[in-house]
Amino acid sequence: MSVEADDMAVVTIVHGRHEHLRRQLAAVAALEPQPRLHVVVGMGDPGLPEVLTANPFPLTHHVDIATDARLPLAAARNTGVAEAAAHGATAVALLDVDCIPVPSLVGDYAAALSMLAAQDGPAVVSGRVWYLPEGLSEAEHTVPHMERRGADNGLRVVPPTDDPVRGDPRMLWSLNLGATVQDWEAVGGFDERYVGYGGEDTDFGQRLSAAGGHMWWTRNAGAFHQWHPVSKPPVEHVADIVANANLFFDTWGWYPMDGWLKEFARRGLVEHGSSGWRLLA
C-alpha cells in the first residue's frame, strides 16, 4: 500500500510542557508537505486550550481524555490514533510533545512506510532523534542550528542510507514513530492496562513482534528532542515503574526497565520477591 503525505496525521499527547508544545506547533505548521491533521490529546491539562488558541493551526484537532494522578499515556496514544483514523488518516506519526519535527517528517514517513508495504507483517518505523542541550535560546531553535547542537542517542540506530534497517523491538520508543493505521490495528495499539510512566513502549514492541511484525529504523523523519530535567533513575515514577514492570512480566515473562529496578533496589526503595517487585516506602 502506497502512503501519501496527506494520508498521514501527526499525533501528540500532552500534559504540561506548553513551551515545548508551542515550538512543536510552529514546526508542524511549517511541515512540507503538510499532514492531513495534527491530533493533540490532552491528559488532564486545563491550560492546553489556551496554548492551542494562542498558536492557531487550521489542521489541529484537539481532544481530551480523563485522567487521575497517573497519566494514561497508552490510552492517550490509542485515542489519538483513533481520532486520526476517524478523520480519514490511513497512517500516523506519533510525536512526543518534547519533539520538534524536521520539515520533511511527514513525507519521510510516507516514503518509508510505502517502502515497507511489501514486507510480511505489520511495520513500525522509528525516525531519527537529535537530543538538544540545555540552554538554547529561542533564536537558536532553527533546523540548521539544532542539527549542529543536537546529539544522537547511542542506543538508537541511524542507518547509512535511506533504506530502513530492521531493529530490535525492545528498543522501540514512541517519542517519534510512524505506522499505517492498518498495521497499528493489527498490533492492537498500546495496552491500556499500562498507566503512568514506563513499560508501555516496550510492551508495544512485544505486541508488534507477536503480531508477526517488525520495528524499523530510518535516518529520515527526524525530530529534535527539547531538553528538560530528568532523574536518573526516575525515582518520582518508582510506583508506576514497579506496577508496570510486574504487569509486563506477567504478560511476557521478563522484566523491562531492569537497570532502573536494580538501582531502586540498591537505594532501598524496592525489593524483588516471589510475587515480583514491590515498594518498600
C-alpha positions as semicolon CSV with decimal commas, in nm:
position;residue;x (nm);y (nm);z (nm)
1;M;0,000;0,000;0,000
2;S;0,140;0,335;-0,102
3;V;0,121;0,606;0,167
4;E;0,090;0,972;0,066
5;A;0,167;1,268;0,288
6;D;-0,197;1,374;0,304
7;D;-0,285;1,025;0,429
8;M;-0,087;1,095;0,746
9;A;-0,174;1,254;1,077
10;V;0,067;1,370;1,346
11;V;-0,043;1,262;1,697
12;T;0,083;1,431;2,013
13;I;-0,019;1,362;2,374
14;V;0,013;1,649;2,620
15;H;0,023;1,714;2,993
16;G;0,214;2,035;3,056
17;R;0,539;2,133;2,880
18;H;0,349;2,403;2,698
19;E;0,660;2,588;2,581
20;H;0,776;2,268;2,412
21;L;0,432;2,229;2,256
22;R;0,435;2,586;2,128
23;R;0,757;2,519;1,936
24;Q;0,621;2,189;1,808
25;L;0,302;2,357;1,682
26;A;0,507;2,611;1,489
27;A;0,715;2,333;1,334
28;V;0,410;2,124;1,242
29;A;0,260;2,430;1,070
30;A;0,582;2,453;0,865
31;L;0,588;2,086;0,758
32;E;0,629;2,040;0,384
33;P;0,429;1,853;0,273
34;Q;0,157;1,908;0,531
35;P;-0,018;1,622;0,714
36;R;-0,391;1,560;0,695
37;L;-0,423;1,685;1,052
38;H;-0,244;1,720;1,385
39;V;-0,426;1,543;1,669
40;V;-0,340;1,685;2,012
41;V;-0,463;1,470;2,301
42;G;-0,480;1,643;2,638
43;M;-0,441;1,439;2,954
44;G;-0,589;1,640;3,241
45;D;-0,433;1,960;3,106
46;P;-0,666;2,260;3,163
47;G;-0,410;2,503;3,020
48;L;-0,393;2,327;2,682
49;P;-0,682;2,512;2,508
50;E;-0,515;2,845;2,579
51;V;-0,189;2,726;2,419
52;L;-0,372;2,600;2,111
53;T;-0,573;2,923;2,080
54;A;-0,257;3,133;2,103
55;N;-0,087;2,917;1,838
56;P;-0,363;2,850;1,584
57;F;-0,308;2,589;1,313
58;P;-0,609;2,500;1,096
59;L;-0,519;2,131;1,088
60;T;-0,509;2,091;1,469
61;H;-0,774;1,863;1,617
62;H;-0,789;1,872;1,998
63;V;-0,940;1,601;2,219
64;D;-0,920;1,538;2,594
65;I;-0,927;1,218;2,795
66;A;-0,998;1,173;3,164
67;T;-0,706;1,119;3,398
68;D;-0,611;1,099;3,762
69;A;-0,273;1,120;3,933
70;R;-0,127;0,857;3,694
71;L;-0,117;0,971;3,332
72;P;-0,286;0,732;3,086
73;L;-0,010;0,752;2,823
74;A;-0,107;0,429;2,645
75;A;-0,476;0,520;2,631
76;A;-0,395;0,871;2,510
77;R;-0,191;0,741;2,217
78;N;-0,468;0,500;2,123
79;T;-0,720;0,784;2,141
80;G;-0,505;1,000;1,915
81;V;-0,470;0,729;1,651
82;A;-0,843;0,653;1,663
83;E;-0,923;1,024;1,615
84;A;-0,681;1,043;1,324
85;A;-0,844;0,742;1,158
86;A;-1,191;0,886;1,216
87;H;-1,082;1,194;1,021
88;G;-0,960;0,991;0,725
89;A;-0,593;0,937;0,807
90;T;-0,454;0,600;0,698
91;A;-0,113;0,650;0,861
92;V;0,014;0,826;1,173
93;A;0,333;0,976;1,311
94;L;0,348;0,971;1,691
95;L;0,548;1,267;1,817
96;D;0,607;1,341;2,184
97;V;0,532;1,694;2,299
98;D;0,906;1,745;2,357
99;C;0,985;1,689;1,988
100;I;1,025;1,944;1,707
101;P;0,985;1,772;1,368
102;V;1,212;1,841;1,072
103;P;1,017;1,999;0,783
104;S;1,022;1,677;0,580
105;L;0,893;1,446;0,859
106;V;0,554;1,366;0,704
107;G;0,693;1,299;0,357
108;D;0,977;1,095;0,503
109;Y;0,741;0,869;0,697
110;A;0,512;0,831;0,397
111;A;0,810;0,722;0,186
112;A;0,942;0,477;0,449
113;L;0,602;0,319;0,510
114;S;0,543;0,283;0,136
115;M;0,883;0,117;0,104
116;L;0,791;-0,135;0,376
117;A;0,443;-0,211;0,243
118;A;0,565;-0,528;0,072
119;Q;0,708;-0,669;0,396
120;D;0,528;-0,951;0,572
121;G;0,352;-0,845;0,891
122;P;0,298;-0,501;1,044
123;A;0,575;-0,239;1,019
124;V;0,654;0,040;1,264
125;V;0,921;0,294;1,170
126;S;1,131;0,495;1,416
127;G;1,266;0,826;1,286
128;R;1,594;0,985;1,386
129;V;1,603;1,189;1,707
130;W;1,859;1,456;1,796
131;Y;1,876;1,537;2,169
132;L;1,922;1,910;2,229
133;P;2,137;2,052;2,509
134;E;2,014;2,272;2,789
135;G;2,012;2,647;2,741
136;L;1,926;2,702;2,375
137;S;1,784;3,048;2,315
138;E;1,461;3,093;2,124
139;A;1,656;3,219;1,824
140;E;1,866;2,901;1,826
141;H;1,566;2,678;1,761
142;T;1,628;2,665;1,388
143;V;1,682;2,343;1,196
144;P;2,046;2,415;1,096
145;H;2,141;2,518;1,450
146;M;1,959;2,228;1,613
147;E;2,126;1,982;1,375
148;R;2,465;2,120;1,483
149;R;2,388;2,121;1,853
150;G;2,180;1,802;1,879
151;A;2,327;1,461;1,954
152;D;2,212;1,111;1,865
153;N;2,136;0,868;2,145
154;G;2,386;0,584;2,119
155;L;2,111;0,324;2,165
156;R;1,922;0,441;1,856
157;V;2,036;0,325;1,510
158;V;2,094;0,575;1,228
159;P;2,107;0,376;0,901
160;P;2,377;0,476;0,649
161;T;2,128;0,506;0,360
162;D;1,764;0,595;0,307
163;D;1,668;0,227;0,326
164;P;1,507;0,139;0,661
165;V;1,700;-0,109;0,878
166;R;1,525;-0,370;1,090
167;G;1,564;-0,303;1,461
168;D;1,524;-0,474;1,796
169;P;1,160;-0,425;1,911
170;R;1,286;-0,400;2,270
171;M;1,432;-0,062;2,166
172;L;1,100;0,078;2,045
173;W;1,040;0,428;2,183
174;S;0,720;0,606;2,086
175;L;0,860;0,959;2,101
176;N;0,896;0,961;1,718
177;L;0,724;0,671;1,545
178;G;0,534;0,607;1,222
179;A;0,287;0,334;1,119
180;T;-0,012;0,280;0,895
181;V;-0,345;0,265;1,075
182;Q;-0,395;-0,084;0,931
183;D;-0,072;-0,207;1,089
184;W;-0,149;-0,024;1,413
185;E;-0,481;-0,206;1,434
186;A;-0,313;-0,539;1,350
187;V;-0,084;-0,489;1,651
188;G;-0,375;-0,378;1,868
189;G;-0,232;-0,040;1,964
190;F;-0,096;0,017;2,312
191;D;-0,207;-0,196;2,606
192;E;-0,418;0,043;2,815
193;R;-0,355;-0,156;3,132
194;Y;-0,027;0,037;3,147
195;V;-0,092;0,360;3,334
196;G;0,171;0,613;3,430
197;Y;0,535;0,613;3,338
198;G;0,727;0,319;3,199
199;G;0,687;-0,008;3,016
200;E;0,415;0,067;2,764
201;D;0,660;0,130;2,477
202;T;0,845;-0,197;2,537
203;D;0,513;-0,379;2,561
204;F;0,406;-0,230;2,226
205;G;0,727;-0,366;2,073
206;Q;0,642;-0,712;2,206
207;R;0,288;-0,684;2,072
208;L;0,434;-0,589;1,735
209;S;0,654;-0,900;1,733
210;A;0,368;-1,122;1,848
211;A;0,164;-0,995;1,551
212;G;0,442;-1,104;1,315
213;G;0,570;-0,750;1,259
214;H;0,896;-0,562;1,287
215;M;1,032;-0,231;1,405
216;W;1,249;-0,041;1,155
217;W;1,498;0,244;1,193
218;T;1,518;0,524;0,940
219;R;1,774;0,804;0,922
220;N;1,495;1,033;0,798
221;A;1,169;1,157;0,958
222;G;1,384;1,334;1,215
223;A;1,285;1,526;1,526
224;F;1,471;1,738;1,779
225;H;1,408;1,642;2,141
226;Q;1,393;1,955;2,355
227;W;1,587;1,946;2,680
228;H;1,408;1,906;3,011
229;P;1,527;1,793;3,353
230;V;1,531;1,417;3,413
231;S;1,603;1,199;3,714
232;K;1,838;0,904;3,677
233;P;1,681;0,675;3,780
234;P;1,332;0,838;3,766
235;V;1,257;0,798;4,136
236;E;0,945;1,016;4,111
237;H;0,791;0,741;3,896
238;V;0,900;0,443;4,107
239;A;0,543;0,332;4,190
240;D;0,439;0,340;3,823
241;I;0,754;0,158;3,715
242;V;0,705;-0,120;3,970
243;A;0,339;-0,171;3,876
244;N;0,408;-0,166;3,503
245;A;0,714;-0,389;3,530
246;N;0,512;-0,652;3,715
247;L;0,234;-0,629;3,456
248;F;0,490;-0,669;3,178
249;F;0,644;-0,975;3,347
250;D;0,302;-1,135;3,388
251;T;0,242;-1,081;3,015
252;W;0,582;-1,156;2,859
253;G;0,786;-1,342;3,121
254;W;1,071;-1,094;3,167
255;Y;1,122;-0,755;3,328
256;P;1,174;-0,434;3,132
257;M;1,344;-0,132;3,292
258;D;1,582;-0,375;3,463
259;G;1,854;-0,115;3,525
260;W;1,612;0,123;3,697
261;L;1,464;-0,151;3,912
262;K;1,807;-0,267;4,027
263;E;1,908;0,089;4,111
264;F;1,585;0,143;4,304
265;A;1,664;-0,177;4,497
266;R;2,018;-0,057;4,567
267;R;1,868;0,262;4,715
268;G;1,629;0,063;4,934
269;L;1,315;0,179;4,752
270;V;1,202;-0,161;4,619
271;E;1,271;-0,528;4,655
272;H;1,209;-0,837;4,444
273;G;1,035;-1,142;4,583
274;S;0,824;-1,439;4,482
275;S;0,535;-1,215;4,374
276;G;0,751;-0,972;4,177
277;W;0,878;-0,626;4,259
278;R;0,726;-0,428;4,545
279;L;0,770;-0,086;4,700
280;L;0,941;-0,058;5,039
281;A;0,846;0,302;5,110
